[in-house]
PDB file of C-alpha atoms in Angstrom:
ATOM      1  CA  UNK S   1       4.458  85.216  41.798  1.00  0.00           C
ATOM      2  CA  UNK S   2       2.958  88.046  43.849  1.00  0.00           C
ATOM      3  CA  UNK S   3      -0.119  87.819  46.042  1.00  0.00           C
ATOM      4  CA  UNK S   4      -2.022  89.776  43.404  1.00  0.00           C
ATOM      5  CA  UNK S   5      -1.661  86.765  41.103  1.00  0.00           C
ATOM      6  CA  UNK S   6      -3.572  84.439  43.422  1.00  0.00           C
ATOM      7  CA  UNK S   7      -7.350  84.404  43.612  1.00  0.00           C
ATOM      8  CA  UNK S   8      -9.110  83.367  46.821  1.00  0.00           C
ATOM      9  CA  UNK S   9      -9.832  79.617  46.982  1.00  0.00           C
ATOM     10  CA  UNK S  10     -13.303  78.218  46.425  1.00  0.00           C
ATOM     11  CA  UNK S  11     -14.623  76.072  49.253  1.00  0.00           C
ATOM     12  CA  UNK S  12     -17.935  74.274  48.818  1.00  0.00           C
ATOM     13  CA  UNK S  13     -19.408  73.177  52.139  1.00  0.00           C
ATOM     14  CA  UNK S  14     -22.381  71.016  52.964  1.00  0.00           C
ATOM     15  CA  UNK S  15     -25.178  71.995  55.363  1.00  0.00           C
ATOM     16  CA  UNK S  16     -22.954  70.981  58.306  1.00  0.00           C
ATOM     17  CA  UNK S  17     -20.030  73.166  57.221  1.00  0.00           C
ATOM     18  CA  UNK S  18     -17.885  70.263  56.013  1.00  0.00           C
ATOM     19  CA  UNK S  19     -15.807  71.030  52.903  1.00  0.00           C
ATOM     20  CA  UNK S  20     -16.984  68.729  50.096  1.00  0.00           C
ATOM     21  CA  UNK S  21     -15.031  70.342  47.236  1.00  0.00           C
ATOM     22  CA  UNK S  22     -12.243  72.880  46.898  1.00  0.00           C
ATOM     23  CA  UNK S  23     -10.568  74.760  44.062  1.00  0.00           C
ATOM     24  CA  UNK S  24      -7.525  77.027  43.964  1.00  0.00           C
ATOM     25  CA  UNK S  25      -6.472  79.087  40.982  1.00  0.00           C
ATOM     26  CA  UNK S  26      -3.724  81.457  39.925  1.00  0.00           C
ATOM     27  CA  UNK S  27      -3.907  84.072  37.226  1.00  0.00           C
ATOM     28  CA  UNK S  28      -1.397  86.274  35.453  1.00  0.00           C
ATOM     29  CA  UNK S  29      -3.800  89.221  35.412  1.00  0.00           C
ATOM     30  CA  UNK S  30      -3.264  92.078  37.840  1.00  0.00           C
ATOM     31  CA  UNK S  31      -6.747  92.837  39.184  1.00  0.00           C
ATOM     32  CA  UNK S  32      -8.085  95.164  41.847  1.00  0.00           C
ATOM     33  CA  UNK S  33      -9.074  93.488  45.135  1.00  0.00           C
ATOM     34  CA  UNK S  34     -12.761  93.853  44.228  1.00  0.00           C
ATOM     35  CA  UNK S  35     -12.291  92.349  40.776  1.00  0.00           C
ATOM     36  CA  UNK S  36     -10.201  89.532  42.255  1.00  0.00           C
ATOM     37  CA  UNK S  37     -13.031  88.676  44.674  1.00  0.00           C
ATOM     38  CA  UNK S  38     -15.672  88.967  41.943  1.00  0.00           C
ATOM     39  CA  UNK S  39     -13.690  86.698  39.614  1.00  0.00           C
ATOM     40  CA  UNK S  40     -13.208  84.192  42.457  1.00  0.00           C
ATOM     41  CA  UNK S  41     -16.979  84.106  43.012  1.00  0.00           C
ATOM     42  CA  UNK S  42     -17.585  83.642  39.288  1.00  0.00           C
ATOM     43  CA  UNK S  43     -14.977  80.865  39.047  1.00  0.00           C
ATOM     44  CA  UNK S  44     -16.397  79.195  42.152  1.00  0.00           C
ATOM     45  CA  UNK S  45     -19.938  79.252  40.783  1.00  0.00           C
ATOM     46  CA  UNK S  46     -18.723  77.781  37.485  1.00  0.00           C
ATOM     47  CA  UNK S  47     -16.822  75.111  39.450  1.00  0.00           C
ATOM     48  CA  UNK S  48     -19.969  74.273  41.450  1.00  0.00           C
ATOM     49  CA  UNK S  49     -22.223  74.215  38.392  1.00  0.00           C
ATOM     50  CA  UNK S  50     -19.848  71.989  36.412  1.00  0.00           C
ATOM     51  CA  UNK S  51     -19.892  69.441  39.249  1.00  0.00           C
ATOM     52  CA  UNK S  52     -23.655  69.512  39.759  1.00  0.00           C
ATOM     53  CA  UNK S  53     -23.694  71.248  43.149  1.00  0.00           C
ATOM     54  CA  UNK S  54     -26.709  73.292  44.206  1.00  0.00           C
ATOM     55  CA  UNK S  55     -25.517  76.319  46.155  1.00  0.00           C
ATOM     56  CA  UNK S  56     -27.635  77.802  48.953  1.00  0.00           C
ATOM     57  CA  UNK S  57     -25.434  80.802  49.697  1.00  0.00           C
ATOM     58  CA  UNK S  58     -22.258  82.529  48.543  1.00  0.00           C
ATOM     59  CA  UNK S  59     -20.027  84.088  51.202  1.00  0.00           C
ATOM     60  CA  UNK S  60     -17.476  86.779  50.431  1.00  0.00           C
ATOM     61  CA  UNK S  61     -15.231  88.987  52.571  1.00  0.00           C
ATOM     62  CA  UNK S  62     -15.449  91.944  50.173  1.00  0.00           C
ATOM     63  CA  UNK S  63     -18.258  94.218  51.292  1.00  0.00           C
ATOM     64  CA  UNK S  64     -17.940  96.245  48.073  1.00  0.00           C
ATOM     65  CA  UNK S  65     -18.554  93.176  45.908  1.00  0.00           C
ATOM     66  CA  UNK S  66     -21.602  92.131  47.945  1.00  0.00           C
ATOM     67  CA  UNK S  67     -22.998  95.675  47.874  1.00  0.00           C
ATOM     68  CA  UNK S  68     -22.426  95.839  44.111  1.00  0.00           C
ATOM     69  CA  UNK S  69     -24.248  92.538  43.580  1.00  0.00           C
ATOM     70  CA  UNK S  70     -27.238  93.881  45.513  1.00  0.00           C
ATOM     71  CA  UNK S  71     -27.356  97.290  43.818  1.00  0.00           C
ATOM     72  CA  UNK S  72     -27.857  98.805  40.378  1.00  0.00           C
ATOM     73  CA  UNK S  73     -24.958  97.346  38.396  1.00  0.00           C
ATOM     74  CA  UNK S  74     -25.120  99.408  35.220  1.00  0.00           C
ATOM     75  CA  UNK S  75     -22.492 101.913  36.376  1.00  0.00           C
ATOM     76  CA  UNK S  76     -20.074  99.524  38.083  1.00  0.00           C
ATOM     77  CA  UNK S  77     -16.693  99.236  36.331  1.00  0.00           C
ATOM     78  CA  UNK S  78     -16.920  95.439  36.631  1.00  0.00           C
ATOM     79  CA  UNK S  79     -20.627  95.250  35.723  1.00  0.00           C
ATOM     80  CA  UNK S  80     -20.167  92.435  33.201  1.00  0.00           C
ATOM     81  CA  UNK S  81     -18.508  90.187  35.812  1.00  0.00           C
ATOM     82  CA  UNK S  82     -21.203  91.034  38.373  1.00  0.00           C
ATOM     83  CA  UNK S  83     -23.989  90.293  35.884  1.00  0.00           C
ATOM     84  CA  UNK S  84     -22.327  86.947  35.100  1.00  0.00           C
ATOM     85  CA  UNK S  85     -22.289  86.170  38.835  1.00  0.00           C
ATOM     86  CA  UNK S  86     -26.008  86.935  39.142  1.00  0.00           C
ATOM     87  CA  UNK S  87     -26.733  84.701  36.148  1.00  0.00           C
ATOM     88  CA  UNK S  88     -24.579  81.912  37.612  1.00  0.00           C
ATOM     89  CA  UNK S  89     -26.336  82.219  40.979  1.00  0.00           C
ATOM     90  CA  UNK S  90     -29.622  81.497  39.232  1.00  0.00           C
ATOM     91  CA  UNK S  91     -28.105  78.463  37.473  1.00  0.00           C
ATOM     92  CA  UNK S  92     -26.988  76.845  40.750  1.00  0.00           C
ATOM     93  CA  UNK S  93     -30.249  77.636  42.586  1.00  0.00           C
ATOM     94  CA  UNK S  94     -29.012  80.488  44.735  1.00  0.00           C
ATOM     95  CA  UNK S  95     -29.842  84.125  44.941  1.00  0.00           C
ATOM     96  CA  UNK S  96     -28.115  84.821  48.204  1.00  0.00           C
ATOM     97  CA  UNK S  97     -24.727  86.453  48.734  1.00  0.00           C
ATOM     98  CA  UNK S  98     -23.496  87.391  52.169  1.00  0.00           C
ATOM     99  CA  UNK S  99     -20.609  89.479  53.519  1.00  0.00           C
ATOM    100  CA  UNK S 100     -18.370  87.590  55.962  1.00  0.00           C
ATOM    101  CA  UNK S 101     -15.711  89.802  57.583  1.00  0.00           C
ATOM    102  CA  UNK S 102     -12.299  88.213  58.144  1.00  0.00           C
TER     103      UNK S 102
END
């Protein structure tokens, strides 16, 4: 399995930064780095919603994904995934996404 087959893990932390839930996932799809990050956010939000977590903020190390989420999405090649993320953010009581460089 190549690195392209692994999506970034989902870590859900409490207000003190302690990990309270974690998810890891592999996929057979070959996605671009941006789509991999976007899918990881979407999967993480679904994971949080299914377990009843309320999310205050989503952090991501892909500046392009964060910029896309905050811009006009209609022309983005992964617009449907980004729109799903925005919808999921509303479901888990969050509207905030932030770039975290690694």
